[in-house]
């Protein structure tokens, strides 16, 4: 099993454990939502499991902002290391390329297996890859992160925007995204840039503090956990029951954007605190494994979960939602990791990046 899962040497050196833990938390929450909704759309009875739907709503309040904040934390270091041109090329390789490739793979499979999957696809969906990424399921995030990162790099380095300028631009764009939503204006990929640019800028704002190892005892303290917990609980309570009252799970996010931003930031801070605690005790390493492989899990988890769900329902007749959710979640984490390792072993690194991994370069 240790051979099947990632080499622990990858966790050595300067790699920050808390980052992997935070990404692990975020990717599992992403998988939870996609798998739960996939099972619900497949016709399995879900009404009696309202607590699972409530968890789905709660997790939505902070998981994607967390990804953008974590990416923003490292933008300055990445620019110092690679420079503008090389960093943009790197983002093309590790974000834009896998986004395009796996979007085409998933759409093609959904067309070929049209009678067995939830999605109703046609050749038109290939056109959505560039303009309307949210219409092709989960992949919009990679495209959004690529666009936000490139725009941030160019404004930072070419227009010489300071972080406060970026925050101001991000705030305006964020409020604009709320306007788009309320008025049902679909600008496709532009919405995601507007909605998440602010969180990326917040990442750079806190970078120096959060990367300061002298402050790690504070970040990993149980006192901080105890202070954050009530704010997190109150925020999630409000988010859940406000959305339920309006019978619309995006009500707070779209109609109360400032409050949503506060709830999201509190949730992100709380998750980061938990990540530092896990780093402090060096515990729950499988979560770190998931975070280390979050990109590879992200691109293929829907295909894996859908296949497992179909087998469980159609072959084994399993229709108990909690069991389906747990089993599909486990497979959707483990199989993509094993698939990635197998791809690296046979030289199929091009499935995930245009750049050959360093360990393969060294081996050759």
XYZ file of C-alpha atoms in Angstrom:
364
model
C 0.000 0.000 0.000
C 2.843 2.378 0.762
C 4.138 1.790 -2.754
C 0.740 2.372 -4.267
C 0.296 5.672 -2.521
C 2.727 8.542 -3.064
C 6.371 8.420 -2.151
C 6.768 10.105 1.221
C 10.072 11.566 0.065
C 7.970 14.023 -1.899
C 6.942 15.491 1.443
C 10.467 16.193 2.581
C 12.632 19.244 2.095
C 11.004 22.658 1.921
C 7.481 21.474 1.162
C 4.973 22.916 3.625
C 2.778 20.268 5.201
C -0.020 22.660 6.126
C -0.516 23.557 2.459
C -1.048 19.901 1.571
C -3.434 19.479 4.491
C -5.419 22.574 3.480
C -5.629 21.439 -0.127
C -6.587 17.986 1.087
C -9.494 19.420 3.071
C -10.603 21.534 0.116
C -10.416 18.742 -2.472
C -12.391 16.329 -0.278
C -15.112 18.944 0.174
C -15.168 19.452 -3.601
C -15.519 15.708 -4.136
C -18.282 15.510 -1.546
C -20.385 18.056 -3.426
C -19.862 16.577 -6.881
C -20.481 13.001 -5.747
C -23.515 13.864 -3.616
C -25.140 15.801 -6.448
C -24.274 13.083 -8.955
C -25.965 10.459 -6.789
C -28.994 12.698 -6.212
C -29.423 13.304 -9.959
C -29.185 9.578 -10.677
C -32.593 8.985 -9.103
C -31.486 7.660 -5.717
C -33.828 8.735 -2.905
C -32.194 11.683 -1.116
C -35.087 13.458 0.620
C -34.710 11.502 3.853
C -31.036 12.437 4.125
C -31.424 16.182 4.532
C -28.378 16.296 6.814
C -26.189 15.250 3.887
C -27.633 18.051 1.774
C -27.080 20.482 4.644
C -23.428 19.443 4.810
C -23.206 19.988 1.071
C -24.497 23.545 1.462
C -22.156 24.335 4.361
C -19.028 23.048 2.626
C -19.788 25.240 -0.375
C -19.320 28.422 1.643
C -15.520 28.382 1.771
C -13.925 25.566 -0.218
C -13.303 27.401 -3.531
C -12.180 30.689 -1.924
C -9.689 28.569 0.045
C -8.120 27.238 -3.156
C -7.665 30.760 -4.549
C -6.238 32.126 -1.300
C -3.703 29.296 -1.130
C -2.638 29.986 -4.720
C -2.283 33.698 -4.032
C -0.020 33.025 -1.058
C 2.757 31.791 -3.359
C 2.472 34.207 -6.283
C 5.335 36.467 -5.163
C 7.692 33.549 -4.516
C 6.789 31.970 -7.844
C 7.484 35.206 -9.710
C 10.823 35.621 -7.942
C 11.764 32.076 -8.910
C 10.536 31.919 -12.527
C 9.897 35.432 -13.787
C 6.822 36.590 -15.686
C 7.215 34.691 -18.952
C 8.262 31.368 -17.460
C 5.596 31.493 -14.762
C 2.839 32.128 -17.303
C 4.162 29.270 -19.447
C 4.179 27.102 -16.332
C 0.522 27.948 -15.667
C -0.326 27.095 -19.279
C 1.339 23.734 -18.733
C -0.148 22.776 -15.368
C -3.551 24.517 -15.490
C -4.727 25.449 -18.990
C -3.459 22.313 -20.726
C -4.955 19.739 -18.310
C -8.156 21.790 -18.241
C -8.532 21.560 -22.015
C -7.401 17.939 -22.278
C -9.543 16.506 -19.492
C -12.565 18.594 -20.497
C -12.419 17.040 -23.963
C -11.884 13.569 -22.482
C -14.854 13.901 -20.132
C -17.199 15.407 -22.734
C -16.273 12.690 -25.232
C -16.903 9.900 -22.742
C -20.199 11.466 -21.680
C -21.316 11.600 -25.326
C -20.292 7.984 -25.946
C -21.956 6.790 -22.727
C -24.991 9.039 -23.034
C -27.416 6.352 -21.924
C -25.548 5.611 -18.723
C -24.446 8.990 -17.319
C -26.357 11.940 -15.865
C -24.970 14.511 -18.309
C -26.681 15.117 -21.657
C -23.821 16.062 -23.966
C -23.453 16.929 -27.651
C -20.722 18.305 -29.891
C -21.840 21.828 -28.882
C -20.361 21.257 -25.431
C -16.830 21.349 -26.842
C -17.412 25.029 -27.574
C -18.206 25.679 -23.931
C -14.644 24.793 -22.929
C -13.394 28.289 -23.777
C -16.377 30.548 -23.159
C -18.713 28.854 -20.677
C -16.640 26.467 -18.552
C -19.285 26.036 -15.841
C -21.481 24.240 -18.364
C -19.007 21.353 -18.451
C -19.154 20.387 -14.805
C -16.194 20.757 -12.455
C -13.405 21.886 -14.769
C -14.253 25.595 -14.606
C -12.009 25.944 -11.552
C -8.787 25.203 -13.460
C -9.699 27.706 -16.160
C -10.655 30.313 -13.568
C -7.422 29.837 -11.620
C -5.393 30.124 -14.825
C -7.155 33.327 -15.902
C -6.978 34.928 -12.464
C -3.302 34.027 -12.070
C -2.252 35.367 -15.478
C -4.184 38.620 -15.079
C -2.775 39.042 -11.575
C 0.777 38.461 -12.814
C 0.421 40.986 -15.640
C -1.174 43.695 -13.496
C 1.393 43.126 -10.767
C 4.479 43.114 -12.954
C 3.534 45.205 -16.006
C 1.176 47.735 -14.449
C 3.064 47.653 -11.132
C -0.055 47.126 -9.046
C 0.630 46.824 -5.339
C -1.362 44.361 -3.299
C -3.695 47.146 -2.150
C -4.455 47.999 -5.774
C -5.168 44.337 -6.396
C -7.506 44.210 -3.416
C -9.382 47.278 -4.672
C -9.712 45.799 -8.160
C -10.710 42.472 -6.648
C -13.408 44.078 -4.507
C -14.927 45.911 -7.473
C -14.877 42.748 -9.569
C -16.357 40.738 -6.703
C -19.297 43.106 -6.333
C -19.712 43.067 -10.104
C -19.994 39.274 -10.020
C -22.894 39.621 -7.589
C -24.587 42.022 -10.004
C -24.152 39.497 -12.814
C -25.728 36.754 -10.728
C -28.688 38.753 -9.442
C -29.522 39.982 -12.933
C -28.916 36.591 -14.564
C -26.189 37.913 -16.854
C -24.066 35.010 -18.059
C -20.608 36.233 -19.032
C -19.171 32.747 -18.852
C -15.550 32.606 -17.711
C -15.547 36.353 -16.951
C -17.801 35.754 -13.946
C -15.286 33.428 -12.310
C -12.472 35.931 -12.779
C -14.587 38.619 -11.143
C -15.767 36.393 -8.321
C -12.436 34.961 -7.189
C -9.834 37.635 -8.006
C -10.312 39.183 -4.569
C -9.510 35.935 -2.764
C -6.329 35.476 -4.803
C -5.248 39.001 -3.801
C -5.994 38.221 -0.157
C -3.604 35.295 -0.518
C -0.752 37.608 -1.463
C -1.751 40.041 1.290
C -1.261 37.421 4.000
C 1.677 35.621 2.364
C 4.490 37.112 4.451
C 2.652 36.464 7.702
C 1.397 32.976 6.968
C 4.782 31.819 5.613
C 6.616 33.162 8.662
C 7.648 30.004 10.518
C 8.149 31.933 13.764
C 4.363 32.360 13.902
C 3.562 28.674 13.369
C 3.040 28.052 17.112
C 0.260 30.657 17.030
C -1.321 29.307 13.859
C -1.314 25.754 15.220
C -2.569 26.625 18.700
C -5.723 25.191 20.212
C -6.457 28.628 21.656
C -6.805 30.003 18.138
C -8.994 27.022 17.286
C -11.241 27.764 20.273
C -11.487 31.438 19.294
C -12.351 30.694 15.669
C -14.808 27.861 16.277
C -17.769 29.986 17.480
C -17.390 32.439 14.578
C -17.167 29.543 12.137
C -20.236 27.858 13.642
C -22.333 31.037 13.624
C -21.322 31.837 10.047
C -22.155 28.361 8.802
C -25.453 28.341 10.694
C -26.479 31.606 9.072
C -25.292 30.496 5.638
C -27.181 27.207 5.826
C -30.506 28.402 7.165
C -30.604 31.610 5.112
C -30.181 29.583 1.938
C -32.735 27.009 3.083
C -35.237 29.747 3.937
C -34.959 31.156 0.417
C -34.999 27.680 -1.170
C -31.873 28.657 -3.075
C -28.432 27.399 -2.098
C -26.648 30.382 -3.659
C -28.810 33.071 -2.064
C -26.240 34.368 0.434
C -23.391 34.224 -2.075
C -25.280 36.116 -4.770
C -27.558 38.461 -2.823
C -25.405 39.132 0.256
C -21.889 39.191 -1.224
C -20.214 41.099 1.602
C -21.589 38.749 4.221
C -20.650 35.760 2.080
C -17.078 37.067 1.812
C -16.842 37.324 5.607
C -18.289 33.818 6.087
C -15.933 32.430 3.439
C -12.870 34.100 4.966
C -13.712 32.871 8.464
C -14.136 29.380 7.034
C -10.802 29.616 5.222
C -8.978 30.844 8.326
C -10.501 28.032 10.373
C -9.447 25.408 7.809
C -5.927 26.844 7.723
C -5.786 26.685 11.518
C -6.829 23.018 11.380
C -4.166 22.429 8.721
C -1.467 23.901 10.951
C -2.655 21.737 13.844
C -2.382 18.645 11.641
C 1.102 19.752 10.603
C 2.047 20.265 14.241
C 1.106 16.712 15.187
C 2.093 15.187 11.838
C -1.189 13.275 11.824
C -3.807 12.103 9.332
C -1.231 11.750 6.569
C -3.732 10.369 4.067
C -5.320 13.818 4.032
C -1.933 15.246 3.151
C -1.603 12.683 0.375
C -4.908 13.889 -1.058
C -3.748 17.499 -0.882
C -0.430 16.702 -2.539
C -2.325 15.110 -5.437
C -5.283 17.515 -5.453
C -4.872 18.542 -9.100
C -4.740 14.953 -10.327
C -7.715 14.008 -8.189
C -9.626 17.028 -9.446
C -9.337 16.291 -13.159
C -10.484 12.660 -13.022
C -12.649 12.263 -9.916
C -15.979 12.773 -11.692
C -15.203 10.038 -14.218
C -14.144 7.651 -11.454
C -17.058 8.448 -9.145
C -19.567 8.151 -11.991
C -18.224 4.742 -13.007
C -18.261 3.458 -9.422
C -21.769 4.826 -8.856
C -23.111 3.110 -11.989
C -21.604 -0.238 -10.972
C -22.923 0.005 -7.418
C -26.447 0.952 -8.504
C -26.920 -1.051 -11.700
C -24.855 -4.156 -10.898
C -25.107 -4.476 -7.115
C -28.433 -2.704 -6.665
C -27.072 -0.463 -3.895
C -29.328 2.556 -3.406
C -28.556 3.580 0.183
C -27.230 7.095 -0.294
C -24.809 7.284 2.685
C -23.056 4.084 1.577
C -22.919 5.236 -2.043
C -21.462 8.558 -0.946
C -18.719 7.045 1.226
C -17.719 4.350 -1.271
C -17.666 6.717 -4.245
C -15.723 9.295 -2.227
C -13.040 6.763 -1.287
C -12.670 5.524 -4.849
C -12.652 9.087 -6.215
C -9.635 9.878 -4.033
C -7.637 6.660 -4.338
C -8.124 5.752 -8.013
C -7.009 9.135 -9.446
C -3.862 8.987 -7.285
C -3.087 5.466 -8.503
C -3.896 6.503 -12.069
C -1.453 9.397 -11.799
C 1.297 7.167 -10.429
C 0.684 4.602 -13.167
C 0.815 7.358 -15.796
C 4.155 8.551 -14.429
C 5.484 5.000 -14.448
C 4.659 4.405 -18.122
C 5.727 7.885 -19.232
C 2.226 9.282 -19.753
C 3.016 12.464 -17.812
C 1.459 14.436 -20.684
C -1.967 13.528 -19.286
C -1.416 16.072 -16.522
C 1.098 18.627 -17.761
C 3.104 19.808 -20.743
C 6.186 19.781 -18.519
C 7.971 16.506 -17.903
C 8.207 15.952 -14.108
C 11.639 16.602 -12.640
C 12.013 13.056 -11.315
C 11.490 11.669 -14.826
C 14.035 14.090 -16.260
C 16.527 12.956 -13.634
C 15.790 9.297 -14.319
C 16.474 9.786 -18.014
